[in-house]
CSV table of C-alpha atoms in Angstrom, one decimal:
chain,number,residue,atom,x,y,z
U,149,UNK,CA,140.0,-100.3,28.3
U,150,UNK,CA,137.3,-99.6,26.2
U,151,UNK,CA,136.1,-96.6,27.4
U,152,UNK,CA,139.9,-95.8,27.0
U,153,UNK,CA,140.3,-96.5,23.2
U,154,UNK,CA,137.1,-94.9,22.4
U,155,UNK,CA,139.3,-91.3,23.7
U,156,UNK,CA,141.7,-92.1,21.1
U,157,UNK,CA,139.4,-93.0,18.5
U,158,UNK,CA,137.7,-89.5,19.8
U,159,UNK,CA,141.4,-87.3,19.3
U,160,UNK,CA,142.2,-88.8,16.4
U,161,UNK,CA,139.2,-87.9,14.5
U,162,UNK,CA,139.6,-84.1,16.1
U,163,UNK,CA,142.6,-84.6,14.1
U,164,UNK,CA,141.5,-86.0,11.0
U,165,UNK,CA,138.2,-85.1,10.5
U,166,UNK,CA,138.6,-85.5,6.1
U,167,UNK,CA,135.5,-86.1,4.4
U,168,UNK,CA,135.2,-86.1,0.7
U,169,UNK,CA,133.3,-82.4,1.0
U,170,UNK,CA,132.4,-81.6,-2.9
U,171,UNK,CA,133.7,-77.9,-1.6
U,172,UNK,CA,137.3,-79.2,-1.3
U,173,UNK,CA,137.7,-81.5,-3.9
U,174,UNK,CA,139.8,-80.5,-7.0
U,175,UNK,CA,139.0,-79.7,-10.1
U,176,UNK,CA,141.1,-82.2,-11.0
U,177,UNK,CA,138.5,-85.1,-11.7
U,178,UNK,CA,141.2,-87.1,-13.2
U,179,UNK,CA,143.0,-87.8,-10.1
U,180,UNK,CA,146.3,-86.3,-10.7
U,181,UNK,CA,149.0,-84.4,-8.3
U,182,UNK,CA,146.4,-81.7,-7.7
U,183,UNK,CA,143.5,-83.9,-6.8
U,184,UNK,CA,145.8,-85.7,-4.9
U,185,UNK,CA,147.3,-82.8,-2.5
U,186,UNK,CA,143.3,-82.0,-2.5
U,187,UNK,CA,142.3,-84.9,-0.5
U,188,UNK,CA,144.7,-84.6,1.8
U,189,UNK,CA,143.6,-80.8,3.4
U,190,UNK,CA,140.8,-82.5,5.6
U,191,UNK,CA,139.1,-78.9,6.5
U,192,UNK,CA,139.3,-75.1,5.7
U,193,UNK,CA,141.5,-71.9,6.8
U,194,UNK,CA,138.2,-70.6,8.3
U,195,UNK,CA,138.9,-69.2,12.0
U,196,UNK,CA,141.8,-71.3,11.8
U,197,UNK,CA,144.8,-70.2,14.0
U,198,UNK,CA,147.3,-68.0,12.1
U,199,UNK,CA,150.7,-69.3,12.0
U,200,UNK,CA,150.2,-72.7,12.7
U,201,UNK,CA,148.9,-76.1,10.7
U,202,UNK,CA,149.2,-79.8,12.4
U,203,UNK,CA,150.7,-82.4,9.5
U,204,UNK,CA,150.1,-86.4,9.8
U,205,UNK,CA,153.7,-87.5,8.7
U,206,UNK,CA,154.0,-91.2,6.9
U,207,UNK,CA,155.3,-94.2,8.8
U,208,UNK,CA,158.2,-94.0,6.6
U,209,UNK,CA,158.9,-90.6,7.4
U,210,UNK,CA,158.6,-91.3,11.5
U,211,UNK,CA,162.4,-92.2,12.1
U,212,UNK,CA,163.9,-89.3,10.4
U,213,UNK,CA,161.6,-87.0,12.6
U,214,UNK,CA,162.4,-88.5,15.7
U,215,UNK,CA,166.1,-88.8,15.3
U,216,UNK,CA,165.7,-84.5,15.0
U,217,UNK,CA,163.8,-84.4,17.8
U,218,UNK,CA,166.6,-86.4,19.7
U,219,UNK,CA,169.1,-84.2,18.3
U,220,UNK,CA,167.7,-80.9,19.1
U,221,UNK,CA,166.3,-79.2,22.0
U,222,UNK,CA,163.8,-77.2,19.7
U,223,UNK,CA,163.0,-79.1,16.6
U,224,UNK,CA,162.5,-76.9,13.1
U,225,UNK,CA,163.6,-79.6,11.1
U,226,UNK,CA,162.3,-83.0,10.3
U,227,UNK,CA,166.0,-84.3,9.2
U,228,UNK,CA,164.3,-85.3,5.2
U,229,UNK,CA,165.6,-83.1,2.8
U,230,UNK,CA,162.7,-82.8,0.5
U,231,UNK,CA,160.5,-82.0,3.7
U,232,UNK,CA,162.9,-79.4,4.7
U,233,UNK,CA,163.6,-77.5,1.9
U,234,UNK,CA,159.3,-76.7,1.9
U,235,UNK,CA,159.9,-75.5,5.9
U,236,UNK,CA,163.0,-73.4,5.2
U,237,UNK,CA,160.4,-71.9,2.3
U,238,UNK,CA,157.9,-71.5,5.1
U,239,UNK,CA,160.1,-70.6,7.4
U,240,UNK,CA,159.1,-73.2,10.0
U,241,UNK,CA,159.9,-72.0,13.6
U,242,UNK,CA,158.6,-75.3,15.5
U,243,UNK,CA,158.4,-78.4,14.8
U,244,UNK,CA,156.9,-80.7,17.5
U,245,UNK,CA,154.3,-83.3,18.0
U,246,UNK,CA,151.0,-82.8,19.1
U,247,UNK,CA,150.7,-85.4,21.9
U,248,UNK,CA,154.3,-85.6,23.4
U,249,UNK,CA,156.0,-88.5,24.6
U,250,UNK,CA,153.3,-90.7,26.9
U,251,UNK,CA,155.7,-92.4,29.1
U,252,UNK,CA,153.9,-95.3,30.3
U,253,UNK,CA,151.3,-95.1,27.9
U,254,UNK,CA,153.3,-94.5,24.7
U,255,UNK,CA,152.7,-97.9,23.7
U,256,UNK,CA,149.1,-97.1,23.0
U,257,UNK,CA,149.4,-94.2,21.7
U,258,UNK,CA,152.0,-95.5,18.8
U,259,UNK,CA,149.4,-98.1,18.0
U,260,UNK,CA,147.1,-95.7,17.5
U,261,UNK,CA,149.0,-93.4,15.6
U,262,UNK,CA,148.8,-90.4,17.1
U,263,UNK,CA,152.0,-90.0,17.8
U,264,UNK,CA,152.7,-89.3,13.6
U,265,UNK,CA,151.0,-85.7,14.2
U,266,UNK,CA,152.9,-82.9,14.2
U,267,UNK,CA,152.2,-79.4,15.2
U,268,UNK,CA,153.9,-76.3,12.9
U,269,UNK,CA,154.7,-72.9,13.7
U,270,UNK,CA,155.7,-70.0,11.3
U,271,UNK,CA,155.0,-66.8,10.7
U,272,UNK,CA,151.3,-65.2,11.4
U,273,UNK,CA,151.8,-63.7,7.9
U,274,UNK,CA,152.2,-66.8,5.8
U,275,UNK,CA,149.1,-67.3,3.6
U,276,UNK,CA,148.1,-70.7,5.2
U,277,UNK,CA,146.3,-72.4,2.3
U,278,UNK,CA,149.4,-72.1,0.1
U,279,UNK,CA,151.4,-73.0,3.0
U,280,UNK,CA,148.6,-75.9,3.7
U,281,UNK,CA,149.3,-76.4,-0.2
U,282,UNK,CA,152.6,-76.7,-0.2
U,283,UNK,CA,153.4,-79.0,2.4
U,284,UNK,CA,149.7,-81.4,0.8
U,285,UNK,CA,152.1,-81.9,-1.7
U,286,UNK,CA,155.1,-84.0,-0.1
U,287,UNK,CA,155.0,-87.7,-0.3
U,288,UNK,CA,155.8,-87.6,3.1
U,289,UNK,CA,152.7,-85.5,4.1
U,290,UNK,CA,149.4,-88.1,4.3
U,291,UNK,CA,146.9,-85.5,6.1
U,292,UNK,CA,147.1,-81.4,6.3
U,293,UNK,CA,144.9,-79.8,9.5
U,294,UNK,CA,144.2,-76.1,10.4
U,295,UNK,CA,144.1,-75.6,13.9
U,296,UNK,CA,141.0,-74.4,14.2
U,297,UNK,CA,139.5,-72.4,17.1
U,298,UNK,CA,137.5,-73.6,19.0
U,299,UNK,CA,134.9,-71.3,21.0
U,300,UNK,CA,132.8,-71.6,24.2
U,301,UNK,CA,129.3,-72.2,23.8
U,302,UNK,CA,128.4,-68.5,25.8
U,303,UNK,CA,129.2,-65.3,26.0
U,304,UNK,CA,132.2,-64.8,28.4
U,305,UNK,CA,131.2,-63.0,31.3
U,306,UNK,CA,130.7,-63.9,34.8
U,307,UNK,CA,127.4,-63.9,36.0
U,308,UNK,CA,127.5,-64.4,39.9
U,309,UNK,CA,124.6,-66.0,41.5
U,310,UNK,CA,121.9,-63.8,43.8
U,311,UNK,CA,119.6,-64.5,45.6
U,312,UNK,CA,116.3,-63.1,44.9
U,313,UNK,CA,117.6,-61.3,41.9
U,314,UNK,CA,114.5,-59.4,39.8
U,315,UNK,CA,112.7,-62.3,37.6
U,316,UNK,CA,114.0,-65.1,39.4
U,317,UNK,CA,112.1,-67.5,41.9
U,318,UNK,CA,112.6,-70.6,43.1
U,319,UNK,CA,111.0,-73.8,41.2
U,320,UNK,CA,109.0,-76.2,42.9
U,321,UNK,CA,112.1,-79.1,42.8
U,322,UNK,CA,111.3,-81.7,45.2
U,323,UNK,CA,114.1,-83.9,46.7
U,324,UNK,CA,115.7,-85.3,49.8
U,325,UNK,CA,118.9,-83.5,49.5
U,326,UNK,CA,119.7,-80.8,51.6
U,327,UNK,CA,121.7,-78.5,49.3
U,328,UNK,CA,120.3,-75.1,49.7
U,329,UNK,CA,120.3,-73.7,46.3
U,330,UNK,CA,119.0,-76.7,45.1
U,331,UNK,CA,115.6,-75.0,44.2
U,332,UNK,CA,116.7,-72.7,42.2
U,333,UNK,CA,117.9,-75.5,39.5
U,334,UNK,CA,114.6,-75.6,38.0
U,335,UNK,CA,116.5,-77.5,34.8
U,336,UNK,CA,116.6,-80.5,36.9
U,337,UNK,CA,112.9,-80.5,37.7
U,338,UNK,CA,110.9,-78.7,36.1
U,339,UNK,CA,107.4,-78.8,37.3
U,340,UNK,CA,105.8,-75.4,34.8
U,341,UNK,CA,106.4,-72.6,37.6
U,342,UNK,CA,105.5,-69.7,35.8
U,343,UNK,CA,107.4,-67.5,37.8
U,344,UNK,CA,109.9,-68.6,35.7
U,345,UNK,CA,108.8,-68.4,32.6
U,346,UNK,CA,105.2,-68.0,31.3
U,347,UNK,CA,106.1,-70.8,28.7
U,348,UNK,CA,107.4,-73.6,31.3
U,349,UNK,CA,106.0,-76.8,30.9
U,350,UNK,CA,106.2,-79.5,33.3
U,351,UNK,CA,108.3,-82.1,32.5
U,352,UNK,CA,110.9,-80.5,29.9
U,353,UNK,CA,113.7,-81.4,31.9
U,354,UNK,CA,116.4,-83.9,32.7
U,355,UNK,CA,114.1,-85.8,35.6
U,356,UNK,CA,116.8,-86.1,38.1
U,357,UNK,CA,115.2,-86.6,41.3
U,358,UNK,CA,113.8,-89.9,39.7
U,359,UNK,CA,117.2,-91.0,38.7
U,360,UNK,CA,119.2,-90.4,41.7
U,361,UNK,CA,116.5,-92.8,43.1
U,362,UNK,CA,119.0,-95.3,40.9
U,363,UNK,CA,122.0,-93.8,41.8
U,364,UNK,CA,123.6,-90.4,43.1
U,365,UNK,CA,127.1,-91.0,41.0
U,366,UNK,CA,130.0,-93.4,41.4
U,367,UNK,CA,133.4,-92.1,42.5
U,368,UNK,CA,135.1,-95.4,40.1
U,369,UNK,CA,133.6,-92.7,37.3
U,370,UNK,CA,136.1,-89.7,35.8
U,371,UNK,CA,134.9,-86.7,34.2
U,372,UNK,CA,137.0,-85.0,32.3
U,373,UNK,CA,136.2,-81.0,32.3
U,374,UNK,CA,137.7,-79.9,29.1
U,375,UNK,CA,137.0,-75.8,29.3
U,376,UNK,CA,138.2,-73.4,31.5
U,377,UNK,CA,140.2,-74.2,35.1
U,378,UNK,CA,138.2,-75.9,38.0
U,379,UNK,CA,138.4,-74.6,41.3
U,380,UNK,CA,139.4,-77.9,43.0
U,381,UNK,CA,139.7,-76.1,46.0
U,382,UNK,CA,135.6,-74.9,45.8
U,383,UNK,CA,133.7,-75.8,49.1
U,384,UNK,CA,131.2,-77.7,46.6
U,385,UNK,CA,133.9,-79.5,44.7
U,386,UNK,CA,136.8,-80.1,46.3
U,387,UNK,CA,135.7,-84.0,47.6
U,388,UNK,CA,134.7,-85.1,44.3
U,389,UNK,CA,137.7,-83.4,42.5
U,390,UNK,CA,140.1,-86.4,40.6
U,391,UNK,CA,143.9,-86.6,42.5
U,392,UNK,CA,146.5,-87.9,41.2
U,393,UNK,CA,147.7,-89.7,43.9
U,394,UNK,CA,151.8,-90.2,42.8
U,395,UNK,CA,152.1,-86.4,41.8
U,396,UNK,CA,150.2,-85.0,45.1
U,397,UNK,CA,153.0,-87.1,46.7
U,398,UNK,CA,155.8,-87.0,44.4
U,399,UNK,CA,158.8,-84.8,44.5
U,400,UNK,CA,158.3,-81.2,43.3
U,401,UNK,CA,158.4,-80.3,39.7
U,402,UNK,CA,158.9,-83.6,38.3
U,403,UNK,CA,157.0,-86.4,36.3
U,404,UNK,CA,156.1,-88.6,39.3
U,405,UNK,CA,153.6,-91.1,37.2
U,406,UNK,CA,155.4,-91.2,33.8
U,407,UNK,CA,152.6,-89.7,32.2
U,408,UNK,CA,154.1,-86.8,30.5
U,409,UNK,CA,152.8,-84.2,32.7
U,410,UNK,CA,154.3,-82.7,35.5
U,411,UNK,CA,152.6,-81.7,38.6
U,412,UNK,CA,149.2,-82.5,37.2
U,413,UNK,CA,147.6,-83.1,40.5
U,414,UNK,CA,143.6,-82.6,39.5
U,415,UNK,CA,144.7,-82.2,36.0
U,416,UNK,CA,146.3,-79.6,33.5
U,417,UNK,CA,146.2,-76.4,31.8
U,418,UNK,CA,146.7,-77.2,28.2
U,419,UNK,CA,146.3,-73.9,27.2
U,420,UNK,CA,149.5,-72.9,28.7
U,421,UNK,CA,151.3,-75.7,28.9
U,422,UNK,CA,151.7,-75.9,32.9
U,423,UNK,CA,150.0,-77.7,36.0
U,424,UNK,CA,148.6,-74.2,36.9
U,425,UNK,CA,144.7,-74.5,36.6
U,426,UNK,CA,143.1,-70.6,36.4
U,427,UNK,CA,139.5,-70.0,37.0
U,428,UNK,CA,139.7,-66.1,38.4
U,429,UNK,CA,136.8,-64.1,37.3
U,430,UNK,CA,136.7,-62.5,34.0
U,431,UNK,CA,136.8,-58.7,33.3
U,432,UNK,CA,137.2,-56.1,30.4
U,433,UNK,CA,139.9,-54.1,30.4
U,434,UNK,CA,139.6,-50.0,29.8
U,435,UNK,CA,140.0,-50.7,25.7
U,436,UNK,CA,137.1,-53.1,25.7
U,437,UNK,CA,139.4,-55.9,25.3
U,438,UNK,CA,138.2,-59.9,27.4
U,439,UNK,CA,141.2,-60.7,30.3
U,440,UNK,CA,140.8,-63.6,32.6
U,441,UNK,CA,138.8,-66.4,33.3
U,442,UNK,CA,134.8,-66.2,33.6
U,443,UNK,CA,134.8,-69.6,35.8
U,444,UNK,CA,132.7,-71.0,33.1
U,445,UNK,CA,134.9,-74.4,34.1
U,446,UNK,CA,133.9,-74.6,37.2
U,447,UNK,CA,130.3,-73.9,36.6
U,448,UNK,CA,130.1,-76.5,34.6
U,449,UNK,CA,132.1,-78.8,36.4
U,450,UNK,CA,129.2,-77.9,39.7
U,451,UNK,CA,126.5,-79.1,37.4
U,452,UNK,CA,128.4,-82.4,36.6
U,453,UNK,CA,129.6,-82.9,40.0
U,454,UNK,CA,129.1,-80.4,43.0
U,455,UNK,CA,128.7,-82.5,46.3
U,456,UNK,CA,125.0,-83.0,46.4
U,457,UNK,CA,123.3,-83.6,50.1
U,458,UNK,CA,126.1,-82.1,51.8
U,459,UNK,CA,124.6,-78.7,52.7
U,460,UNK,CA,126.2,-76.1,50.6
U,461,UNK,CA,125.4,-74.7,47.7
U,462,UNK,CA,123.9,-76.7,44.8
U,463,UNK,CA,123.4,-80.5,43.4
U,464,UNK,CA,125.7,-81.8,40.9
U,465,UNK,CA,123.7,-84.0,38.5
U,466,UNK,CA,126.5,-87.1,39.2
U,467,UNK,CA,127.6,-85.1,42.5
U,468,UNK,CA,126.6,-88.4,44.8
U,469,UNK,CA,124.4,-88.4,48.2
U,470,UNK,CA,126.8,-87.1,50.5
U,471,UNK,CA,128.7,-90.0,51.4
U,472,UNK,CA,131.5,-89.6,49.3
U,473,UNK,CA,129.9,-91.4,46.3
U,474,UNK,CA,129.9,-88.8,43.2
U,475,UNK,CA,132.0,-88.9,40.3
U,476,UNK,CA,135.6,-87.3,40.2
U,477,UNK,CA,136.1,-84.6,38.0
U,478,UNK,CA,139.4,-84.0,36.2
U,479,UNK,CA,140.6,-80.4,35.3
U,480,UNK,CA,141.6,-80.4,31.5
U,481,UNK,CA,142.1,-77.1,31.1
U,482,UNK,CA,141.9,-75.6,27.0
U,483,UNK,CA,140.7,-72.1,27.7
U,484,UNK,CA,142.6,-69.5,29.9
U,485,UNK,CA,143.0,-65.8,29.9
U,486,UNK,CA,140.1,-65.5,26.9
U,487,UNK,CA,142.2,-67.3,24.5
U,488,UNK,CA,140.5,-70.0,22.4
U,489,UNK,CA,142.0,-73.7,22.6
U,490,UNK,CA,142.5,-75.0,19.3
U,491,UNK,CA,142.4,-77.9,17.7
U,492,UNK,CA,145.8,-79.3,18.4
U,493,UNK,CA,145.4,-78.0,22.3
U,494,UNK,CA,141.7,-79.7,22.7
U,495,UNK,CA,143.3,-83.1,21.3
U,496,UNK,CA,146.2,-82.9,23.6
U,497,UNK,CA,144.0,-82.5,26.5
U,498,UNK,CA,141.2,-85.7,25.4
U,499,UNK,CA,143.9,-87.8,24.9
U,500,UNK,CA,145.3,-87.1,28.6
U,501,UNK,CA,141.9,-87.6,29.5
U,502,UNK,CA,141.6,-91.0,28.0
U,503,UNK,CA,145.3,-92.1,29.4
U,504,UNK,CA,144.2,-91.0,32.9
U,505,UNK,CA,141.1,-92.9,32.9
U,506,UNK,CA,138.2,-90.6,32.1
U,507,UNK,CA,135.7,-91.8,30.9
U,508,UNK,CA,133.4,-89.3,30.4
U,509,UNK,CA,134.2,-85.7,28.6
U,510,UNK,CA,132.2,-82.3,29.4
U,511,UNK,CA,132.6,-80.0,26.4
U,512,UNK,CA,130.5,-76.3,26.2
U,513,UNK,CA,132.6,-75.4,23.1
U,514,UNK,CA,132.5,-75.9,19.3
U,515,UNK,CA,133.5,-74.1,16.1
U,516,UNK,CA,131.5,-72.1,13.1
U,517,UNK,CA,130.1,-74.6,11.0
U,518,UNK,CA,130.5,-72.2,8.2
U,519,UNK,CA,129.1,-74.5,4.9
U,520,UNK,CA,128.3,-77.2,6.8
U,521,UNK,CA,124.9,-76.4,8.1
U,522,UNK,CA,123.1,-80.2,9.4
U,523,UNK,CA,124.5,-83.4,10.5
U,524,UNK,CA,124.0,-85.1,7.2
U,525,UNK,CA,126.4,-82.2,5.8
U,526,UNK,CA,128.9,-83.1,8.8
C-alpha cells in the first residue's frame, strides 16, 4: 500500500509541479487578481503540446462537471456557466479527465484528488498562454498545466545488436549464468578492458555479479516500463512479463478486472488509448520524417528483466536465476509511432502502474529544462 500511494503522490506532482519560480510570478507584488491567476500556471508553454492544457477544477466545481460527463457522451462543457462561457471563447472541443473512472480503485484515487484533473482540447491555433490566462482566472480553476512533451532520453533509431561488429569486444564479465551475450554487457562488470575503451576503469559500474550473489530478482516485484511497447512475446522476456490474470481470461473486449482498461493483458498503450502494445522497428520515411517504433521499450525492459541463466540472449539486471524468480515487467506504453507522450498521457500511465501494483517505474525520458538548469533551481 505504500509503495502504492507513493505512485499517486508521484502522478500528482507530474500534474502539479507549481513552484514559486521568480520567472512566473506577477508583477503584481501586491497580491491582486493578476498575482493571483499567476500562481496558479505551475509551468511554461515551452514544448508544450499545442491545443491542449490539463485544469485542476475546485471541489466545489466537481459535481457540476460530472453531472456533464453523465449527460453527454463527449463532454465540451462543464455544466457552470461562468466556466463555459471562457470554453465557448476558446472554443473547447473536449472536455475529459485525465485519469478516467478507476472502477475498483476509484475510491483511492478520489481521496487523492486526481480525479479533479481535467484534460482540454481546442484548436492548435489558440495562443495557449492567453488561453492558460484566461481560464487561471475562474474561481473555479485552482491549478493551470501545459502538457508538456516529454522526450526519450536517445536518439530514435534502432541499433540491432552484432556480433563482432568493428570496435566492439567482449568484457572480461565473470558469472555463473549461462546467457550468451552476457559478456558483451561490460556495464554490469566492468573490469578496464581496453578493447573497449582506452579510458575504462575497473570498477565504474553497477557490480552485479556481487549482488545477484543476494538475489537474482523476485517475481512478488512489478516493474512498470513506461516508454515504448514491450515485446511480451520476446524469447528473453516473455516468462518474466506481468499478466493480468482476469483479462487473459476474461471475455473479449471488455473490462474483466474493473480497472478501467480493457484487454490490458501485460499492460497498455497510453499513447493511443488501446491494449495494443507496438514495438516494430523504427524507420525514416522518403521525406526524412521518424515512423514506428525503435524498440527502445523493450531494450530497456531486457536490461530490467530479460530471463537471466536461461541460455538465450542477455542478463536482465532483476531478470532472476532461471528458475522463474525475476521481476515481472508491465508494459505502460507512452511512446508509439515517434510521437512524444505528454504530460497528461505519462500521468495516466504511472497512476495505472500504481493501481496495478508496480512498484517500481523505468523511465528513459524527460523534458528541456529550459531556465531551470540544477536541482536547487528545480
Amino acid at each position: 500500500m505504500r509503495d502504492i500511494n507513493k505512485f499517486l503522490i508521484l502522478a500528482s506532482v507530474l500534474l502539479a509541479a507549481c513552484t514559486t519560480d521568480p520567472l512566473q510570478e506577477s508583477p503584481d507584488a501586491t497580491g491582486g487578481p493578476e498575482a493571483t491567476t499567476a500562481v496558479k500556471i505551475c509551468n511554461t508553454s515551452d514544448d508544450a503540446v499545442r491545443g491542449t492544457l490539463i485544469a485542476k477544477f475546485s471541489d466545489e466545481a466537481i459535481p457540476a462537471l460530472e453531472q456533464a460527463a453523465a449527460k453527454y457522451a463527449a463532454m465540451t462543457r462543464s455544466g457552470i456557466e461562468t466556466v463555459d462561457e471562457v470554453l465557448d471563447q476558446l472554443r473547447v472541443t473536449s472536455l475529459k479527465r485525465v485519469f478516467s473512472d478507476a472502477g475498483e480503485h476509484e475510491a483511492r484515487t478520489r481521496a487523492a484528488g486526481l480525479h479533479r484533473w481535467y484534460v482540454l482540447h481546442f484548436d492548435e491555433d489558440q495562443n495557449l498562454d492567453e488561453a492558460a490566462e484566461r481560464l487561471a482566472g475562474m474561481a473555479e480553476i485552482s491549478t493551470i498545466q501545459f502538457s508538456i512533451k516529454r522526450q526519450m532520453a536517445f536518439d530514435g533509431k534502432a541499433y540491432p545488436f552484432r556480433e563482432g561488429a568493428p570496435g566492439k569486444t567482449r568484457s572480461l564479465i565473470r558469472s555463473e549464468f549461462n546467457d550468451p551475450n552476457l559478456f558483451w554487457q561490460w556495464h554490469y562488470i566492468n573490469n578496464a578492458d581496453q578493447a573497449i575503451a582506452t579510458t575504462s576503469q575497473a570498477g565504474v559500474d553497477i557490480n552485479v555479479a556481487e549482488a545477484w550473489k543476494l538475489t537474482g530478482g523476485d517475481p512478488r516485484v512489478i516493474v512498470a516500463i513506461v516508454d515504448e511497447g514491450v515485446k511480451y512475446t520476446h524469447p528473453d522476456l516473455a516468462d518474466n512479463m506481468w499478466v493480468n490474470k482476469d483479462e487473459l481470461n476474461g471475455a473479449a473486449n471488455s473490462d474483466n478486472d474493473g480497472n478501467g482498461y480493457k484487454n490490458d493483458v501485460h499492460g497498455y498503450n497510453f499513447a493511443t488509448n488501446s491494449s495494443d502494445l507496438t514495438w516494430s522497428v523504427s524507420h525514416y520515411d522518403n521525406k526524412g520524417k521518424y515512423d514506428g517504433d525503435s524498440g527502445h521499450g523493450t531494450h530497456v525492459a531486457g536490461t530490467v528483466a530479460a530471463v537471466s541463466n536461461n541460455g538465450v540472449g542477455v542478463s536482465g539486471i532483476a531478470g532472476g536465476t532461471g528458475r522463474n524468480d525475476g521481476v515481472k515487467l508491465m508494459s505502460c506504453q507512452i511512446f508509439s509511432g515517434g510521437e512524444g507522450g505528454s504530460a497528461a498521457v505519462s500521468a495516466e500511465a504511472i497512476k495505472y502502474a500504481a493501481d496495478n501494483g508496480a512498484s517500481i517505474l523505468q523511465c528513459s525520458w524527460g523534458y528541456p529544462a529550459g531556465a531551470v538548469t540544477t536541482d536547487n533551481a528545480y
